[in-house]
Short mmCIF file of C-alpha atoms in Angstrom, two decimals:
data_model
loop_
_atom_site.label_atom_id
_atom_site.label_comp_id
_atom_site.label_asym_id
_atom_site.label_seq_id
_atom_site.Cartn_x
_atom_site.Cartn_y
_atom_site.Cartn_z
CA UNK A 1 19.59 36.47 -15.19
CA UNK A 2 17.13 33.30 -15.18
CA UNK A 3 18.74 29.93 -16.58
CA UNK A 4 16.31 28.42 -19.20
CA UNK A 5 16.17 25.39 -21.46
CA UNK A 6 16.41 25.20 -25.18
CA UNK A 7 12.47 25.97 -25.24
CA UNK A 8 13.05 29.14 -23.59
CA UNK A 9 11.43 27.54 -19.74
CA UNK A 10 13.37 27.71 -16.73
CA UNK A 11 13.51 24.85 -14.84
CA UNK A 12 11.30 24.08 -12.08
CA UNK A 13 12.78 25.67 -9.17
CA UNK A 14 14.15 28.79 -10.75
CA UNK A 15 10.70 30.57 -11.70
CA UNK A 16 7.18 29.61 -11.00
CA UNK A 17 5.19 28.49 -13.82
CA UNK A 18 3.48 31.51 -15.80
CA UNK A 19 5.51 34.18 -14.33
CA UNK A 20 6.08 35.55 -17.74
CA UNK A 21 2.30 36.00 -18.47
CA UNK A 22 1.18 37.74 -15.45
CA UNK A 23 -0.72 40.86 -16.87
CA UNK A 24 -0.76 39.49 -20.52
CA UNK A 25 -3.95 39.69 -22.73
CA UNK A 26 -5.69 36.26 -23.55
CA UNK A 27 -4.58 36.83 -27.29
CA UNK A 28 -1.04 37.50 -26.25
CA UNK A 29 -1.05 34.87 -23.71
CA UNK A 30 -2.16 32.29 -25.91
CA UNK A 31 0.69 33.66 -28.72
CA UNK A 32 3.29 32.78 -26.14
CA UNK A 33 2.08 29.38 -25.37
CA UNK A 34 1.67 28.42 -28.75
CA UNK A 35 4.88 29.94 -29.88
CA UNK A 36 6.94 28.23 -26.81
CA UNK A 37 4.98 24.82 -27.83
CA UNK A 38 5.70 25.02 -31.36
CA UNK A 39 9.52 25.70 -31.14
CA UNK A 40 9.75 23.19 -28.31
CA UNK A 41 11.38 20.30 -31.10
CA UNK A 42 9.24 17.62 -29.94
CA UNK A 43 8.29 16.74 -33.57
CA UNK A 44 11.75 16.09 -34.64
CA UNK A 45 12.88 14.33 -31.70
CA UNK A 46 13.06 10.11 -31.77
CA UNK A 47 10.61 8.05 -30.72
CA UNK A 48 12.57 6.09 -28.20
CA UNK A 49 13.25 9.94 -27.22
CA UNK A 50 9.42 10.17 -26.84
CA UNK A 51 8.62 6.98 -25.22
CA UNK A 52 11.32 7.70 -22.64
CA UNK A 53 9.89 11.01 -21.86
CA UNK A 54 6.04 9.53 -21.32
CA UNK A 55 7.54 7.28 -19.11
CA UNK A 56 8.95 9.99 -17.04
CA UNK A 57 6.18 11.96 -16.57
CA UNK A 58 4.14 8.85 -15.46
CA UNK A 59 6.77 8.49 -12.72
CA UNK A 60 6.57 11.84 -11.83
CA UNK A 61 2.79 11.88 -11.49
CA UNK A 62 2.87 8.63 -9.22
CA UNK A 63 5.79 10.24 -7.29
CA UNK A 64 3.38 12.92 -5.98
CA UNK A 65 0.34 10.54 -5.96
CA UNK A 66 -0.90 11.65 -2.17
CA UNK A 67 -0.27 15.37 -2.93
CA UNK A 68 -2.25 15.60 -6.29
CA UNK A 69 -5.27 13.65 -4.89
CA UNK A 70 -5.74 15.44 -1.64
CA UNK A 71 -5.58 18.66 -4.07
CA UNK A 72 -8.08 17.37 -6.58
CA UNK A 73 -10.31 15.88 -3.42
CA UNK A 74 -10.44 19.75 -2.45
CA UNK A 75 -11.57 20.94 -5.79
CA UNK A 76 -13.91 18.36 -7.43
CA UNK A 77 -15.27 16.59 -4.25
CA UNK A 78 -14.62 12.89 -5.49
CA UNK A 79 -13.63 10.34 -3.35
CA UNK A 80 -9.62 9.78 -2.36
CA UNK A 81 -10.29 6.17 -3.56
CA UNK A 82 -11.83 7.23 -7.11
CA UNK A 83 -8.98 9.46 -7.56
CA UNK A 84 -5.98 7.41 -6.72
CA UNK A 85 -7.13 5.04 -9.22
CA UNK A 86 -7.53 8.12 -11.25
CA UNK A 87 -3.87 8.55 -10.87
CA UNK A 88 -3.08 4.57 -11.74
CA UNK A 89 -5.17 5.43 -15.20
CA UNK A 90 -3.43 8.40 -16.12
CA UNK A 91 0.13 6.86 -15.73
CA UNK A 92 -0.71 3.42 -17.36
CA UNK A 93 -1.93 5.84 -20.07
CA UNK A 94 1.21 7.90 -20.39
CA UNK A 95 3.16 4.22 -20.09
CA UNK A 96 0.50 2.44 -22.74
CA UNK A 97 1.42 5.25 -25.41
CA UNK A 98 5.24 4.87 -24.80
CA UNK A 99 4.65 1.26 -25.88
CA UNK A 100 2.51 2.66 -28.71
CA UNK A 101 5.28 4.92 -29.94
CA UNK A 102 7.95 2.00 -29.30
CA UNK A 103 6.21 -0.57 -31.33
CA UNK A 104 5.55 1.79 -34.61
CA UNK A 105 2.72 -0.06 -36.67
CA UNK A 106 0.30 3.25 -35.82
CA UNK A 107 2.83 4.89 -38.41
CA UNK A 108 1.37 2.68 -41.36
CA UNK A 109 4.80 2.45 -42.96
CA UNK A 110 4.17 1.61 -46.44
CA UNK A 111 6.50 1.25 -49.33
CA UNK A 112 5.93 0.72 -53.14
CA UNK A 113 9.06 -0.36 -55.06
CA UNK A 114 9.07 1.14 -58.94
CA UNK A 115 7.42 -0.74 -61.63
CA UNK A 116 7.92 0.83 -65.04
CA UNK A 117 6.02 -1.94 -66.52
CA UNK A 118 2.43 -0.77 -64.89
CA UNK A 119 0.09 1.67 -66.74
CA UNK A 120 0.64 4.25 -65.67
CA UNK A 121 4.41 3.54 -64.41
CA UNK A 122 4.75 3.14 -60.57
CA UNK A 123 7.67 4.90 -59.10
CA UNK A 124 9.08 4.22 -55.70
CA UNK A 125 6.71 5.46 -53.17
CA UNK A 126 7.00 5.37 -49.24
CA UNK A 127 4.38 6.53 -47.33
CA UNK A 128 4.00 6.97 -43.47
CA UNK A 129 2.06 9.22 -40.86
CA UNK A 130 3.70 12.29 -39.53
CA UNK A 131 2.83 14.67 -36.47
CA UNK A 132 0.55 17.56 -37.38
CA UNK A 133 1.91 20.13 -35.65
CA UNK A 134 0.64 22.48 -32.05
CA UNK A 135 -2.50 20.37 -30.35
CA UNK A 136 -4.92 22.54 -28.05
CA UNK A 137 -6.54 20.32 -25.65
CA UNK A 138 -9.83 21.39 -23.46
CA UNK A 139 -9.49 19.34 -20.18
CA UNK A 140 -13.00 17.82 -18.75
CA UNK A 141 -14.40 18.71 -15.47
CA UNK A 142 -15.02 14.96 -14.54
CA UNK A 143 -12.17 13.44 -14.77
CA UNK A 144 -9.39 15.92 -13.44
CA UNK A 145 -6.54 12.98 -14.40
CA UNK A 146 -7.29 10.94 -16.74
CA UNK A 147 -9.25 13.57 -18.99
CA UNK A 148 -7.39 16.47 -17.88
CA UNK A 149 -4.08 18.07 -18.37
CA UNK A 150 -2.16 14.77 -19.07
CA UNK A 151 -5.20 12.86 -19.94
CA UNK A 152 -5.83 10.53 -23.13
CA UNK A 153 -5.65 13.66 -25.55
CA UNK A 154 -2.35 14.87 -24.27
CA UNK A 155 -0.44 11.51 -23.79
CA UNK A 156 -1.68 10.78 -27.30
CA UNK A 157 -0.38 13.55 -28.73
CA UNK A 158 2.60 13.82 -27.18
CA UNK A 159 3.34 10.43 -28.55
CA UNK A 160 2.86 11.30 -31.88
CA UNK A 161 5.00 14.19 -31.60
CA UNK A 162 2.96 17.19 -31.37
CA UNK A 163 3.46 19.85 -28.86
CA UNK A 164 0.20 20.43 -26.69
CA UNK A 165 -1.16 23.51 -25.23
CA UNK A 166 -3.93 22.22 -22.49
CA UNK A 167 -6.75 24.57 -21.81
CA UNK A 168 -7.34 24.22 -18.15
CA UNK A 169 -10.95 23.18 -16.80
CA UNK A 170 -12.25 25.77 -14.22
CA UNK A 171 -13.23 23.19 -11.74
CA UNK A 172 -9.92 22.18 -10.74
CA UNK A 173 -7.44 25.02 -11.63
CA UNK A 174 -4.85 24.31 -9.07
CA UNK A 175 -4.32 20.57 -9.88
CA UNK A 176 -3.96 21.81 -13.30
CA UNK A 177 -1.10 24.01 -12.44
CA UNK A 178 0.42 21.89 -10.08
CA UNK A 179 0.23 18.58 -12.05
CA UNK A 180 1.53 20.79 -15.34
CA UNK A 181 4.77 21.76 -12.84
CA UNK A 182 5.09 18.43 -12.02
CA UNK A 183 5.26 16.79 -15.90
CA UNK A 184 7.58 19.76 -17.20
CA UNK A 185 9.82 19.11 -14.24
CA UNK A 186 9.84 15.37 -15.35
CA UNK A 187 10.57 16.38 -18.68
CA UNK A 188 13.70 18.45 -17.86
CA UNK A 189 14.95 15.77 -15.70
CA UNK A 190 14.98 13.51 -18.44
CA UNK A 191 16.27 15.96 -20.91
CA UNK A 192 13.08 16.48 -22.62
CA UNK A 193 11.35 19.96 -24.32
CA UNK A 194 9.58 21.29 -21.42
CA UNK A 195 8.19 23.63 -23.77
CA UNK A 196 6.19 20.80 -25.28
CA UNK A 197 3.43 21.01 -22.90
CA UNK A 198 1.76 24.60 -22.23
CA UNK A 199 -1.41 25.40 -20.21
CA UNK A 200 -3.78 28.66 -20.23
CA UNK A 201 -6.57 29.26 -18.39
CA UNK A 202 -10.07 31.02 -19.14
CA UNK A 203 -12.83 31.12 -21.61
CA UNK A 204 -11.50 33.51 -23.63
CA UNK A 205 -8.28 31.92 -23.97
CA UNK A 206 -10.14 28.77 -24.83
CA UNK A 207 -11.53 30.53 -27.71
CA UNK A 208 -8.25 32.45 -28.90
CA UNK A 209 -6.41 29.20 -28.84
CA UNK A 210 -9.15 27.20 -31.26
CA UNK A 211 -8.32 30.04 -33.78
CA UNK A 212 -4.64 30.65 -33.50
CA UNK A 213 -3.34 30.10 -36.83
CA UNK A 214 -0.15 27.48 -35.47
CA UNK A 215 -2.45 25.38 -33.92
CA UNK A 216 -3.36 22.17 -35.90
CA UNK A 217 -6.29 19.99 -34.04
CA UNK A 218 -8.08 20.19 -30.81
CA UNK A 219 -9.26 17.83 -28.51
CA UNK A 220 -12.29 18.46 -26.38
CA UNK A 221 -14.49 16.66 -24.00
CA UNK A 222 -17.22 18.52 -22.39
CA UNK A 223 -20.24 19.58 -23.02
CA UNK A 224 -22.78 19.22 -26.10
CA UNK A 225 -23.50 23.61 -26.22
CA UNK A 226 -19.35 24.44 -25.46
CA UNK A 227 -18.29 21.47 -28.16
CA UNK A 228 -20.16 22.80 -30.84
CA UNK A 229 -19.51 26.70 -30.43
CA UNK A 230 -15.91 25.45 -30.55
CA UNK A 231 -16.32 22.62 -33.14
CA UNK A 232 -17.78 25.86 -35.24
CA UNK A 233 -15.23 28.24 -34.70
CA UNK A 234 -12.94 25.68 -35.75
CA UNK A 235 -14.28 24.95 -38.94
CA UNK A 236 -15.17 29.09 -39.39
CA UNK A 237 -11.49 29.68 -39.53
CA UNK A 238 -9.81 30.74 -43.03
CA UNK A 239 -7.62 27.25 -42.50
CA UNK A 240 -10.15 25.22 -40.85
CA UNK A 241 -8.63 22.32 -38.83
CA UNK A 242 -10.06 19.29 -37.46
CA UNK A 243 -12.25 19.51 -33.90
CA UNK A 244 -11.98 15.95 -32.07
CA UNK A 245 -14.88 16.66 -29.71
CA UNK A 246 -16.52 14.29 -27.20
CA UNK A 247 -20.03 16.01 -26.33
CA UNK A 248 -23.03 14.17 -24.98
CA UNK A 249 -23.91 10.74 -24.55
CA UNK A 250 -26.97 8.92 -24.02
CA UNK A 251 -25.72 5.46 -23.52
CA UNK A 252 -29.14 3.15 -23.97
CA UNK A 253 -29.40 -0.07 -22.72
CA UNK A 254 -31.70 -2.70 -23.54
CA UNK A 255 -32.75 -5.47 -21.11
CA UNK A 256 -34.33 -8.41 -23.34
CA UNK A 257 -37.32 -10.14 -21.71
CA UNK A 258 -35.64 -13.20 -21.53
CA UNK A 259 -32.90 -11.69 -19.27
CA UNK A 260 -35.22 -10.84 -16.42
CA UNK A 261 -37.35 -14.26 -16.87
CA UNK A 262 -37.09 -14.87 -12.98
CA UNK A 263 -36.92 -12.26 -10.04
CA UNK A 264 -33.25 -13.16 -9.16
CA UNK A 265 -32.37 -12.48 -12.74
CA UNK A 266 -34.52 -8.75 -12.29
CA UNK A 267 -32.71 -8.02 -9.17
CA UNK A 268 -29.15 -8.53 -10.64
CA UNK A 269 -29.75 -6.55 -13.67
CA UNK A 270 -31.39 -3.64 -11.26
CA UNK A 271 -28.17 -3.58 -8.53
CA UNK A 272 -26.19 -3.36 -11.81
CA UNK A 273 -28.21 -0.29 -12.97
CA UNK A 274 -28.07 1.24 -9.54
CA UNK A 275 -24.51 0.63 -9.11
CA UNK A 276 -23.59 1.93 -12.53
CA UNK A 277 -25.61 5.62 -13.02
CA UNK A 278 -25.04 6.48 -9.63
CA UNK A 279 -21.30 5.94 -10.04
CA UNK A 280 -19.45 9.03 -8.37
CA UNK A 281 -22.34 10.93 -8.71
CA UNK A 282 -23.61 9.79 -12.23
CA UNK A 283 -20.64 12.00 -13.54
CA UNK A 284 -19.59 9.79 -16.48
CA UNK A 285 -19.52 10.15 -20.10
CA UNK A 286 -20.64 6.42 -19.97
CA UNK A 287 -23.60 6.62 -17.70
CA UNK A 288 -26.50 4.38 -18.62
CA UNK A 289 -28.97 6.94 -19.40
CA UNK A 290 -31.72 5.36 -20.92
CA UNK A 291 -33.05 1.67 -20.21
CA UNK A 292 -35.00 -0.09 -22.45
CA UNK A 293 -37.09 -2.80 -20.30
CA UNK A 294 -40.05 -5.30 -20.66
CA UNK A 295 -43.07 -4.02 -19.04
CA UNK A 296 -44.33 -6.15 -16.16
CA UNK A 297 -40.92 -7.65 -15.12
CA UNK A 298 -41.08 -5.60 -11.98
CA UNK A 299 -37.76 -3.99 -13.06
CA UNK A 300 -38.94 -0.79 -11.23
CA UNK A 301 -39.70 -2.15 -7.79
CA UNK A 302 -36.21 -3.95 -8.18
CA UNK A 303 -34.43 -0.98 -9.02
CA UNK A 304 -36.05 1.29 -6.16
CA UNK A 305 -35.12 -1.71 -3.92
CA UNK A 306 -31.22 -1.56 -5.19
CA UNK A 307 -31.54 2.33 -4.65
CA UNK A 308 -32.02 1.89 -1.13
CA UNK A 309 -28.61 2.57 -0.11
CA UNK A 310 -27.32 4.84 -2.77
CA UNK A 311 -26.21 7.92 -0.94
CA UNK A 312 -26.29 11.58 -2.13
CA UNK A 313 -23.08 13.37 -3.77
CA UNK A 314 -21.97 16.59 -3.66
CA UNK A 315 -21.59 16.99 -7.82
CA UNK A 316 -18.07 18.44 -9.41
CA UNK A 317 -19.18 21.98 -9.18
CA UNK A 318 -22.08 24.26 -8.62
CA UNK A 319 -22.98 24.95 -12.19
CA UNK A 320 -22.98 21.12 -13.00
CA UNK A 321 -25.54 20.80 -10.00
CA UNK A 322 -27.80 23.20 -10.92
CA UNK A 323 -27.90 22.03 -14.36
CA UNK A 324 -28.62 18.59 -13.17
CA UNK A 325 -31.44 20.20 -10.83
CA UNK A 326 -33.19 21.86 -14.13
CA UNK A 327 -32.84 18.86 -16.07
CA UNK A 328 -34.05 15.93 -13.85
CA UNK A 329 -36.90 18.68 -12.49
CA UNK A 330 -37.92 19.17 -16.05
CA UNK A 331 -38.48 15.46 -16.63
CA UNK A 332 -40.32 14.51 -13.36
CA UNK A 333 -42.70 17.57 -14.31
CA UNK A 334 -43.95 16.08 -18.03
CA UNK A 335 -47.09 14.80 -18.28
CA UNK A 336 -45.39 11.45 -19.86
CA UNK A 337 -42.87 10.39 -17.60
CA UNK A 338 -43.30 9.63 -14.15
CA UNK A 339 -41.01 9.69 -10.92
CA UNK A 340 -39.96 5.87 -10.19
CA UNK A 341 -37.12 6.73 -7.54
CA UNK A 342 -36.12 10.25 -6.17
CA UNK A 343 -33.59 10.34 -3.37
CA UNK A 344 -33.60 13.03 -0.44
CA UNK A 345 -31.06 15.50 -1.01
CA UNK A 346 -29.01 18.57 0.62
CA UNK A 347 -28.93 22.27 -1.03
CA UNK A 348 -25.68 21.30 -2.73
CA UNK A 349 -25.92 17.58 -2.92
CA UNK A 350 -27.80 15.39 -5.73
CA UNK A 351 -29.37 12.50 -5.02
CA UNK A 352 -30.32 9.80 -7.58
CA UNK A 353 -33.42 9.95 -9.79
CA UNK A 354 -35.44 7.58 -11.90
CA UNK A 355 -37.98 8.92 -14.60
CA UNK A 356 -39.99 6.23 -16.24
CA UNK A 357 -42.15 6.39 -19.54
CA UNK A 358 -43.88 4.29 -22.32
CA UNK A 359 -42.03 3.49 -25.48
CA UNK A 360 -44.86 5.47 -27.45
CA UNK A 361 -44.29 8.55 -25.37
CA UNK A 362 -40.51 8.03 -25.87
CA UNK A 363 -40.95 8.22 -29.56
CA UNK A 364 -43.29 11.18 -29.64
CA UNK A 365 -40.79 13.31 -27.64
CA UNK A 366 -37.74 11.64 -28.27
CA UNK A 367 -35.73 15.04 -28.68
CA UNK A 368 -36.15 15.82 -24.80
CA UNK A 369 -35.88 12.15 -23.70
CA UNK A 370 -33.06 11.89 -25.52
CA UNK A 371 -30.65 15.09 -23.91
CA UNK A 372 -27.78 14.06 -21.64
CA UNK A 373 -28.58 15.05 -17.81
CA UNK A 374 -25.25 14.47 -16.63
CA UNK A 375 -25.50 13.49 -12.83
CA UNK A 376 -27.22 10.39 -11.13
CA UNK A 377 -30.60 10.19 -13.36
CA UNK A 378 -31.86 7.43 -15.69
CA UNK A 379 -34.92 6.89 -17.92
CA UNK A 380 -36.18 4.18 -18.16
CA UNK A 381 -38.58 3.24 -21.59
CA UNK A 382 -40.98 0.52 -21.15
CA UNK A 383 -41.39 -1.73 -24.15
CA UNK A 384 -44.66 -4.01 -24.50
CA UNK A 385 -43.26 -5.91 -27.94
CA UNK A 386 -40.60 -6.15 -30.06
CA UNK A 387 -41.99 -3.68 -32.59
CA UNK A 388 -42.36 -0.96 -29.74
CA UNK A 389 -38.95 -1.75 -28.89
CA UNK A 390 -37.79 -1.28 -32.36
CA UNK A 391 -39.41 1.80 -33.27
CA UNK A 392 -38.06 3.15 -30.18
CA UNK A 393 -34.67 2.08 -31.14
CA UNK A 394 -34.83 3.87 -34.28
CA UNK A 395 -35.06 7.35 -32.80
CA UNK A 396 -31.92 6.99 -31.06
CA UNK A 397 -28.94 9.09 -31.71
CA UNK A 398 -25.00 9.05 -31.74
CA UNK A 399 -23.63 7.29 -28.47
CA UNK A 400 -20.47 6.10 -27.10
CA UNK A 401 -21.94 2.97 -25.58
CA UNK A 402 -25.14 0.90 -26.17
CA UNK A 403 -25.45 -2.41 -23.92
CA UNK A 404 -27.73 -5.62 -24.19
CA UNK A 405 -28.81 -7.30 -21.23
CA UNK A 406 -29.59 -10.78 -22.68
CA UNK A 407 -29.92 -14.48 -21.17
CA UNK A 408 -27.16 -17.19 -21.67
CA UNK A 409 -27.43 -18.30 -25.46
CA UNK A 410 -30.08 -16.07 -26.50
CA UNK A 411 -30.12 -14.75 -29.79
CA UNK A 412 -29.36 -10.99 -29.88
CA UNK A 413 -27.48 -10.66 -33.16
CA UNK A 414 -30.33 -8.68 -35.01
CA UNK A 415 -30.76 -6.27 -32.01
CA UNK A 416 -26.56 -5.88 -31.97
CA UNK A 417 -26.83 -4.65 -35.44
CA UNK A 418 -29.24 -1.98 -34.49
CA UNK A 419 -27.25 -0.98 -32.05
CA UNK A 420 -23.77 -0.87 -33.15
CA UNK A 421 -25.00 1.50 -36.30
CA UNK A 422 -25.39 4.12 -33.03
CA UNK A 423 -22.93 3.71 -30.31
CA UNK A 424 -19.16 3.18 -30.87
CA UNK A 425 -18.84 0.27 -28.10
CA UNK A 426 -21.18 -2.44 -27.66
CA UNK A 427 -21.47 -4.43 -24.25
CA UNK A 428 -22.92 -7.46 -23.88
CA UNK A 429 -24.44 -8.25 -20.02
CA UNK A 430 -22.26 -5.72 -18.28
CA UNK A 431 -22.27 -1.64 -17.93
CA UNK A 432 -20.57 0.96 -20.01
CA UNK A 433 -18.91 2.93 -17.06
CA UNK A 434 -15.43 2.20 -17.17
CA UNK A 435 -13.40 2.33 -20.49
CA UNK A 436 -10.08 0.14 -20.63
CA UNK A 437 -7.16 1.06 -21.92
CA UNK A 438 -6.18 -1.14 -24.43
CA UNK A 439 -5.10 -1.57 -28.42
CA UNK A 440 -9.03 -2.50 -29.10
CA UNK A 441 -10.62 -0.07 -27.11
CA UNK A 442 -12.97 2.13 -29.10
CA UNK A 443 -14.31 5.38 -27.34
CA UNK A 444 -16.32 7.32 -29.66
CA UNK A 445 -19.93 7.69 -31.69
CA UNK A 446 -22.04 9.54 -33.95
CA UNK A 447 -23.35 13.05 -33.11
CA UNK A 448 -23.72 13.89 -30.44
CA UNK A 449 -21.41 11.74 -28.65
CA UNK A 450 -18.38 12.99 -30.68
CA UNK A 451 -17.85 15.25 -33.74
CA UNK A 452 -16.09 12.39 -35.52
CA UNK A 453 -17.12 9.20 -35.37
CA UNK A 454 -14.25 7.47 -37.11
CA UNK A 455 -11.92 8.40 -34.38
CA UNK A 456 -11.43 7.22 -30.40
CA UNK A 457 -10.22 9.62 -27.57
CA UNK A 458 -8.96 6.08 -25.47
CA UNK A 459 -6.82 3.30 -26.75
CA UNK A 460 -3.99 2.94 -29.18
CA UNK A 461 -5.69 4.42 -32.31
CA UNK A 462 -6.36 7.64 -30.06
CA UNK A 463 -2.94 8.66 -31.38
CA UNK A 464 -4.00 9.09 -35.26
CA UNK A 465 -6.10 12.27 -34.64
CA UNK A 466 -2.78 14.10 -34.32
CA UNK A 467 -1.27 12.59 -37.35
CA UNK A 468 -1.48 13.45 -41.27
CA UNK A 469 -0.05 11.37 -43.89
CA UNK A 470 2.75 12.07 -46.20
CA UNK A 471 4.55 10.36 -49.24
CA UNK A 472 7.96 10.36 -50.38
CA UNK A 473 8.29 9.59 -54.36
CA UNK A 474 11.88 8.55 -55.83
CA UNK A 475 13.42 10.12 -52.94
CA UNK A 476 17.10 10.17 -52.07
CA UNK A 477 17.62 8.08 -48.89
CA UNK A 478 19.14 11.00 -47.46
CA UNK A 479 15.60 12.49 -47.17
CA UNK A 480 13.91 9.55 -46.14
CA UNK A 481 12.92 9.10 -42.25
CA UNK A 482 14.04 6.18 -40.58
CA UNK A 483 11.12 4.32 -40.50
CA UNK A 484 10.93 3.99 -44.10
CA UNK A 485 14.82 3.49 -44.91
CA UNK A 486 16.30 0.33 -46.90
CA UNK A 487 16.80 -2.31 -44.34
CA UNK A 488 14.39 -1.19 -41.71
CA UNK A 489 16.65 -0.22 -39.39
CA UNK A 490 14.34 0.72 -36.77
CA UNK A 491 12.05 -2.30 -36.97
CA UNK A 492 8.70 -1.00 -37.61
CA UNK A 493 6.13 -3.47 -39.08
CA UNK A 494 5.87 -1.83 -42.40
CA UNK A 495 3.64 -3.04 -45.87
CA UNK A 496 6.21 -3.86 -48.77
CA UNK A 497 5.22 -3.98 -51.82
CA UNK A 498 1.60 -5.11 -50.40
CA UNK A 499 2.81 -7.77 -47.99
CA UNK A 500 2.82 -6.82 -44.15
CA UNK A 501 6.63 -7.19 -42.87
CA UNK A 502 6.42 -7.83 -38.89
CA UNK A 503 9.55 -7.74 -37.66
CA UNK A 504 10.38 -9.78 -34.25
CA UNK A 505 12.90 -10.31 -31.87
CA UNK A 506 14.62 -12.95 -33.94
CA UNK A 507 13.17 -13.14 -37.31
CA UNK A 508 11.24 -10.88 -39.68
CA UNK A 509 7.90 -12.44 -40.67
CA UNK A 510 5.97 -11.78 -43.91
CA UNK A 511 2.42 -12.00 -43.60
CA UNK A 512 0.74 -12.08 -47.27
#
């Protein structure tokens, strides 16, 4: 008889992951995964334990760094240097959410004392956020660590107390299985609920997962078409659930005329763009895919010079490479566009492509120019006046980022106000590729960048997606969560009768 832990899963070394699913139908495989996740007990674990388990997983990932990087390089064609950095980011992200859980303000704990003199009378009310339940996470292709099995969606959901069933991406299946084994082994060694992390594979399993009645929310990173299909499925259930999808983003950049007033400034901005849109084959959701440049500044020539050393790169999958060929080819063949640069490429390797058009042509055919082309391509839109630029910006859709390249001291307040209406993050004199893990980060935007622009998939508030509020009215002390107990025994930030109370190591501080 195989020894199992409380979740019904044998510790690593006694049974290979997934042995009990051999021969199962997609529906039965998902049923097993969801049942094991739901019965894991993660939702009733203490915040201290959840933080400790997240740190144990981070340690486990870093301990297997070399093995994981080699495996990821084989499956994704990304460089070892890039993948090493991504392992570090993934471990950092897990520890970051452990800190978020320990700090406790994410709970939004609130207490209102009873007041019978009010009309209507106010009872005692105690409110906080609690975990939703089992969360489904769809792994991304372009970040095999940081947005995959143990990416931000999984880390924030586990931190919230929600067990996770991950739908592996077919672009790196062996890596997905191995990192799941490592994470589950780390959980087991730390005394954590191994069943809280499950993995399924296959398209049919993905749709079954979204439709499963015990799945309470979905995190997705991928294509607009695939995300929209799953979004519709989540909303079409008898009991609809939230679907947090990160889909397509064009990430517009505005280069002001003052920013490129000298040849040196033109060369500097062009070099920055070249490095950003070709980074790792342009396979970033934050790639600057649309750049508004002033006519006559010589920007195109400078960009061509900057791209001279850009090397072709094999893309993540054959499907992505084929889609890039179709998308870049269709733009290059348009009568209202011209190819500024097209690098030499081999059969299975993509080279940078730059296409240019006018502001008027962009406005007239913006639906086409705003379609994301995943890979090393960017579109330049030439504008001759502020009015032309404004008209072009008026047709922009939702995006994860927007950037402004401007001169020191230049007044870009009106431009920033216009762009913040369509983008979740504004970048000034920088480039959007690279998303820092921080309390103040927002990685989201309006459709089609995401399905829920008020939420982020990176940063501390990513945890909010997996939580729901509950209020205890005139509740006996014995039924209250410890975070709402009298005396604040766990020391979490709370709002008490309207005042924010922030405990510190030595003194409790009230903020009126």
